[in-house]
Short mmCIF file of C-alpha atoms in Angstrom, two decimals:
data_model
loop_
_atom_site.label_atom_id
_atom_site.label_comp_id
_atom_site.label_asym_id
_atom_site.label_seq_id
_atom_site.Cartn_x
_atom_site.Cartn_y
_atom_site.Cartn_z
CA MET A 1 104.17 -1.91 32.55
CA GLU A 2 103.74 -3.52 35.96
CA HIS A 3 100.28 -2.47 37.02
CA ILE A 4 96.93 -2.55 35.26
CA PRO A 5 95.25 0.78 36.06
CA ILE A 6 92.07 0.71 38.12
CA LEU A 7 89.72 3.61 37.39
CA GLU A 8 87.12 4.92 39.83
CA MET A 9 83.71 5.67 38.33
CA GLY A 10 81.44 6.79 41.16
CA ASN A 11 81.10 3.80 43.48
CA PHE A 12 82.36 1.33 40.89
CA LEU A 13 85.86 0.38 39.83
CA LEU A 14 86.74 -0.20 36.18
CA VAL A 15 89.61 -2.36 34.97
CA THR A 16 90.42 -2.72 31.28
CA ILE A 17 92.57 -5.74 30.55
CA GLN A 18 94.55 -5.10 27.38
CA VAL A 19 97.66 -7.17 27.80
CA ASP A 20 98.22 -10.86 28.17
CA MET A 21 97.85 -11.79 31.81
CA HIS A 22 100.99 -13.55 32.95
CA ASP A 23 101.23 -14.85 36.51
CA GLN A 24 102.89 -11.85 38.11
CA LEU A 25 100.55 -9.32 36.51
CA ALA A 26 97.50 -11.30 37.59
CA MET A 27 98.72 -11.46 41.20
CA THR A 28 99.44 -7.72 41.16
CA LEU A 29 95.95 -7.02 39.82
CA GLN A 30 94.37 -9.13 42.56
CA ASP A 31 96.34 -7.26 45.22
CA ASP A 32 95.68 -3.82 43.73
CA LEU A 33 92.00 -4.47 43.20
CA THR A 34 91.27 -5.87 46.66
CA ASN A 35 93.18 -2.97 48.22
CA ARG A 36 91.26 -0.42 46.14
CA ILE A 37 87.91 -2.01 47.01
CA SER A 38 88.59 -1.70 50.72
CA GLN A 39 90.05 1.83 50.36
CA THR A 40 87.23 3.21 48.26
CA ASN A 41 84.34 1.19 49.65
CA ALA A 42 83.44 0.28 46.06
CA ASP A 43 80.12 -1.49 45.46
CA GLY A 44 81.06 -3.07 42.17
CA VAL A 45 83.92 -3.96 39.86
CA LEU A 46 83.73 -3.91 36.06
CA ILE A 47 86.39 -5.89 34.20
CA ASP A 48 86.50 -5.12 30.51
CA ILE A 49 88.09 -7.92 28.47
CA SER A 50 87.04 -6.72 25.01
CA ALA A 51 90.70 -6.54 23.99
CA LEU A 52 91.34 -10.18 24.84
CA GLU A 53 91.07 -12.38 21.78
CA ILE A 54 92.34 -15.51 23.45
CA VAL A 55 91.91 -16.73 27.00
CA ASP A 56 93.34 -19.77 28.66
CA SER A 57 92.34 -21.60 31.81
CA PHE A 58 94.73 -19.39 33.81
CA VAL A 59 92.92 -16.17 32.89
CA GLY A 60 89.57 -17.86 33.46
CA ARG A 61 90.66 -18.91 36.93
CA ILE A 62 92.01 -15.44 37.72
CA LEU A 63 88.70 -13.82 36.74
CA GLY A 64 86.87 -16.28 38.99
CA ASN A 65 89.24 -15.57 41.87
CA ILE A 66 88.89 -11.81 41.51
CA ALA A 67 85.10 -12.13 41.51
CA ARG A 68 85.13 -14.25 44.67
CA MET A 69 87.61 -11.95 46.45
CA SER A 70 85.52 -8.92 45.55
CA ARG A 71 82.36 -10.58 46.82
CA VAL A 72 83.81 -11.20 50.28
CA LEU A 73 84.72 -7.51 50.28
CA ASP A 74 81.08 -6.72 49.47
CA ALA A 75 81.62 -5.73 45.81
CA GLN A 76 79.99 -7.49 42.87
CA THR A 77 82.09 -8.21 39.79
CA VAL A 78 80.83 -7.96 36.22
CA VAL A 79 82.98 -9.07 33.31
CA VAL A 80 82.11 -7.04 30.21
CA GLY A 81 82.93 -7.02 26.51
CA MET A 82 83.72 -10.71 26.12
CA GLN A 83 84.28 -11.64 22.50
CA PRO A 84 82.25 -14.59 21.15
CA ALA A 85 85.40 -16.66 20.54
CA VAL A 86 86.42 -16.15 24.17
CA ALA A 87 83.04 -17.35 25.42
CA ILE A 88 83.38 -20.46 23.25
CA THR A 89 86.90 -21.16 24.54
CA LEU A 90 85.92 -20.68 28.19
CA VAL A 91 83.06 -23.14 27.97
CA GLU A 92 85.18 -25.61 26.03
CA LEU A 93 87.79 -25.35 28.78
CA GLY A 94 85.09 -26.28 31.25
CA LEU A 95 85.11 -22.79 32.82
CA SER A 96 81.54 -21.59 32.53
CA LEU A 97 82.18 -18.75 35.02
CA THR A 98 78.99 -19.41 36.95
CA ASP A 99 80.23 -17.19 39.80
CA ILE A 100 80.72 -14.20 37.54
CA TRP A 101 78.15 -11.82 36.16
CA THR A 102 78.70 -10.85 32.56
CA ALA A 103 77.37 -8.05 30.37
CA LEU A 104 77.81 -7.09 26.73
CA ASN A 105 79.50 -3.76 27.38
CA VAL A 106 80.48 -1.36 30.16
CA GLU A 107 77.21 0.55 30.03
CA LYS A 108 75.09 -2.58 30.41
CA GLY A 109 77.42 -3.87 33.12
CA MET A 110 77.03 -0.63 35.03
CA ALA A 111 73.24 -0.77 34.68
CA LEU A 112 73.32 -4.36 36.01
CA LEU A 113 75.38 -3.32 39.03
CA ARG A 114 73.13 -0.34 39.71
CA SER A 115 69.93 -2.39 39.56
CA SER A 116 71.40 -5.07 41.84
CA LEU A 117 72.52 -2.39 44.26
CA ASN A 118 69.07 -0.78 44.36
CA LYS A 119 67.49 -4.17 45.00
CA THR A 120 69.86 -4.83 47.91
CA LYS A 121 69.18 -1.38 49.36
CA ASN A 122 65.43 -1.98 49.13
CA GLN A 123 65.77 -5.33 50.86
CA VAL A 124 67.72 -3.71 53.67
CA LYS A 125 65.05 -1.01 53.87
CA TRP A 126 62.24 -3.56 53.99
CA ARG A 127 64.00 -5.46 56.73
CA ALA A 128 64.47 -2.25 58.69
CA ASP A 129 60.78 -1.42 58.18
CA ASP A 130 59.80 -4.92 59.35
CA ASP A 131 61.97 -4.56 62.41
CA ALA A 132 60.40 -1.18 63.15
CA ALA A 133 56.88 -2.66 62.75
CA ASP A 134 57.59 -5.45 65.25
CA MET B 1 97.35 -6.88 20.98
CA GLU B 2 96.66 -4.67 17.99
CA HIS B 3 93.87 -2.38 19.19
CA ILE B 4 93.45 -0.30 22.32
CA PRO B 5 89.86 -0.81 23.45
CA ILE B 6 87.52 2.19 23.39
CA LEU B 7 84.74 2.01 25.97
CA GLU B 8 81.44 3.84 25.67
CA MET B 9 80.23 5.55 28.84
CA GLY B 10 77.00 7.35 28.02
CA ASN B 11 77.90 10.04 25.49
CA PHE B 12 81.61 9.86 26.26
CA LEU B 13 84.33 7.52 25.07
CA LEU B 14 87.00 6.22 27.43
CA VAL B 15 90.43 5.03 26.36
CA THR B 16 92.92 3.63 28.86
CA ILE B 17 96.46 3.63 27.53
CA GLN B 18 98.44 0.89 29.26
CA VAL B 19 101.05 -0.11 26.75
CA ASP B 20 103.88 1.78 25.16
CA MET B 21 102.57 3.62 22.12
CA HIS B 22 104.60 2.61 19.13
CA ASP B 23 103.86 4.18 15.75
CA GLN B 24 101.46 1.57 14.39
CA LEU B 25 99.41 1.37 17.60
CA ALA B 26 99.09 5.15 17.74
CA MET B 27 97.85 5.31 14.14
CA THR B 28 95.36 2.51 14.82
CA LEU B 29 94.08 4.35 17.89
CA GLN B 30 93.59 7.55 15.88
CA ASP B 31 91.63 5.67 13.24
CA ASP B 32 89.56 3.68 15.72
CA LEU B 33 88.79 6.70 17.85
CA THR B 34 87.75 9.03 15.03
CA ASN B 35 85.55 6.27 13.58
CA ARG B 36 83.93 5.62 16.95
CA ILE B 37 83.28 9.33 17.52
CA SER B 38 81.42 9.63 14.24
CA GLN B 39 79.57 6.33 14.74
CA THR B 40 78.44 7.05 18.29
CA ASN B 41 78.05 10.81 18.08
CA ALA B 42 80.19 11.09 21.19
CA ASP B 43 80.46 14.48 22.91
CA GLY B 44 83.73 13.83 24.66
CA VAL B 45 86.76 11.59 24.85
CA LEU B 46 88.58 10.68 28.06
CA ILE B 47 92.12 9.37 27.68
CA ASP B 48 93.50 7.80 30.84
CA ILE B 49 97.29 7.75 30.92
CA SER B 50 97.74 6.87 34.61
CA ALA B 51 99.65 3.73 33.60
CA LEU B 52 102.22 5.67 31.59
CA GLU B 53 105.34 6.36 33.62
CA ILE B 54 107.34 7.73 30.75
CA VAL B 55 106.27 9.76 27.72
CA ASP B 56 108.30 10.93 24.81
CA SER B 57 107.64 13.64 22.25
CA PHE B 58 105.94 11.07 20.00
CA VAL B 59 103.25 10.24 22.56
CA GLY B 60 102.83 13.93 23.36
CA ARG B 61 102.27 14.70 19.68
CA ILE B 62 99.84 11.80 19.31
CA LEU B 63 97.76 13.05 22.24
CA GLY B 64 97.68 16.52 20.69
CA ASN B 65 96.64 15.09 17.31
CA ILE B 66 93.86 12.99 18.82
CA ALA B 67 92.53 16.04 20.67
CA ARG B 68 92.50 18.15 17.50
CA MET B 69 90.91 15.39 15.40
CA SER B 70 88.21 14.88 18.03
CA ARG B 71 87.51 18.60 18.16
CA VAL B 72 86.79 18.82 14.44
CA LEU B 73 84.41 15.91 14.97
CA ASP B 74 82.72 17.97 17.73
CA ALA B 75 84.06 15.99 20.68
CA GLN B 76 86.22 17.49 23.44
CA THR B 77 89.23 15.50 24.69
CA VAL B 78 90.34 15.33 28.32
CA VAL B 79 93.57 13.59 29.28
CA VAL B 80 93.26 12.20 32.81
CA GLY B 81 95.49 10.56 35.40
CA MET B 82 98.79 12.08 34.30
CA GLN B 83 101.59 11.23 36.71
CA PRO B 84 103.65 14.17 38.03
CA ALA B 85 106.82 12.87 36.35
CA VAL B 86 105.00 12.78 33.01
CA ALA B 87 103.85 16.39 33.39
CA ILE B 88 107.45 17.41 34.13
CA THR B 89 108.77 15.52 31.10
CA LEU B 90 106.13 16.95 28.75
CA VAL B 91 106.90 20.53 29.72
CA GLU B 92 110.64 19.89 29.52
CA LEU B 93 110.11 18.50 26.03
CA GLY B 94 108.40 21.77 25.13
CA LEU B 95 105.00 20.08 24.81
CA SER B 96 102.76 21.99 27.18
CA LEU B 97 99.63 20.46 25.62
CA THR B 98 97.80 23.77 25.49
CA ASP B 99 95.17 22.28 23.18
CA ILE B 100 94.29 19.51 25.56
CA TRP B 101 92.16 19.66 28.66
CA THR B 102 93.50 17.68 31.59
CA ALA B 103 91.98 16.40 34.82
CA LEU B 104 93.31 14.52 37.82
CA ASN B 105 91.19 11.41 37.33
CA VAL B 106 88.35 9.98 35.23
CA GLU B 107 85.62 11.27 37.52
CA LYS B 108 86.91 14.85 37.44
CA GLY B 109 87.44 14.60 33.69
CA MET B 110 83.87 13.48 33.22
CA ALA B 111 82.60 16.32 35.42
CA LEU B 112 84.64 18.76 33.31
CA LEU B 113 83.15 17.41 30.07
CA ARG B 114 79.62 17.51 31.49
CA SER B 115 79.92 21.09 32.69
CA SER B 116 81.38 22.22 29.35
CA LEU B 117 78.58 20.41 27.54
CA ASN B 118 75.90 22.07 29.66
CA LYS B 119 77.47 25.47 29.03
CA THR B 120 77.46 24.89 25.26
CA LYS B 121 73.85 23.75 25.37
CA ASN B 122 72.86 26.85 27.32
CA GLN B 123 74.64 29.08 24.82
CA VAL B 124 72.78 27.40 21.98
CA LYS B 125 69.56 27.84 23.92
CA TRP B 126 70.27 31.54 24.57
CA ARG B 127 71.01 32.09 20.93
CA ALA B 128 67.80 30.34 19.96
CA ASP B 129 65.91 32.50 22.49
CA ASP B 130 67.55 35.65 21.08
CA ASP B 131 66.59 34.64 17.56
CA ALA B 132 63.04 34.00 18.70
CA ALA B 133 62.91 37.43 20.39
CA ASP B 134 64.05 39.22 17.22
#
């Protein structure tokens, strides 16, 4: 299997990582995901890693890269479903994923994205109101 | 990887099949899925097979089994994201999946489940109204 499928759920994209991420697959995912974000105008990306029992520094770095790439394309990334052992490993590897939002499961991740999106919209609205008042 | 992750999205379950389904994995998925349906009281199951480029009669049978098992647990199954080549192969194999609902992508599958759910609810409501009128 060469591509990890990217599912559209409203204005969010959902990626479920089930297989070990070797170099080529990770690069393909980065390409596919950034392309899909710009094609679909997605506001957020959910990456489910509940199937991953082990992560190494490579996967940690890839997740960080994807989050940063998505952000410059105006989409927020949330990593969901991380197993406790994975969290322990990541911190022990010195990768505390400060750039990445995390949530316990897809539903909570989606709620997080929605609330952040509403906040941003309100801020834009307030600014527009302020400009109108000037 | 021994388990295919099952994601909860509201009252639906979402399974993305990305790896080739060998016997053991298929059995595990059946077990996991039926357990999750009864635990979560799910109303529907979405199975995304957009990553599958080839199916054989085994996978076709497994999909049919999962759909039938879900139905007896009161959850409707929708297979989404089937590639054209897969549809051709399935029909040529004599597996026309008449028991299974299909949809082009996750969003359409979810809309299908929601509309069927609303219809069922209305029918229950009508019946309750009829009983009340008697």
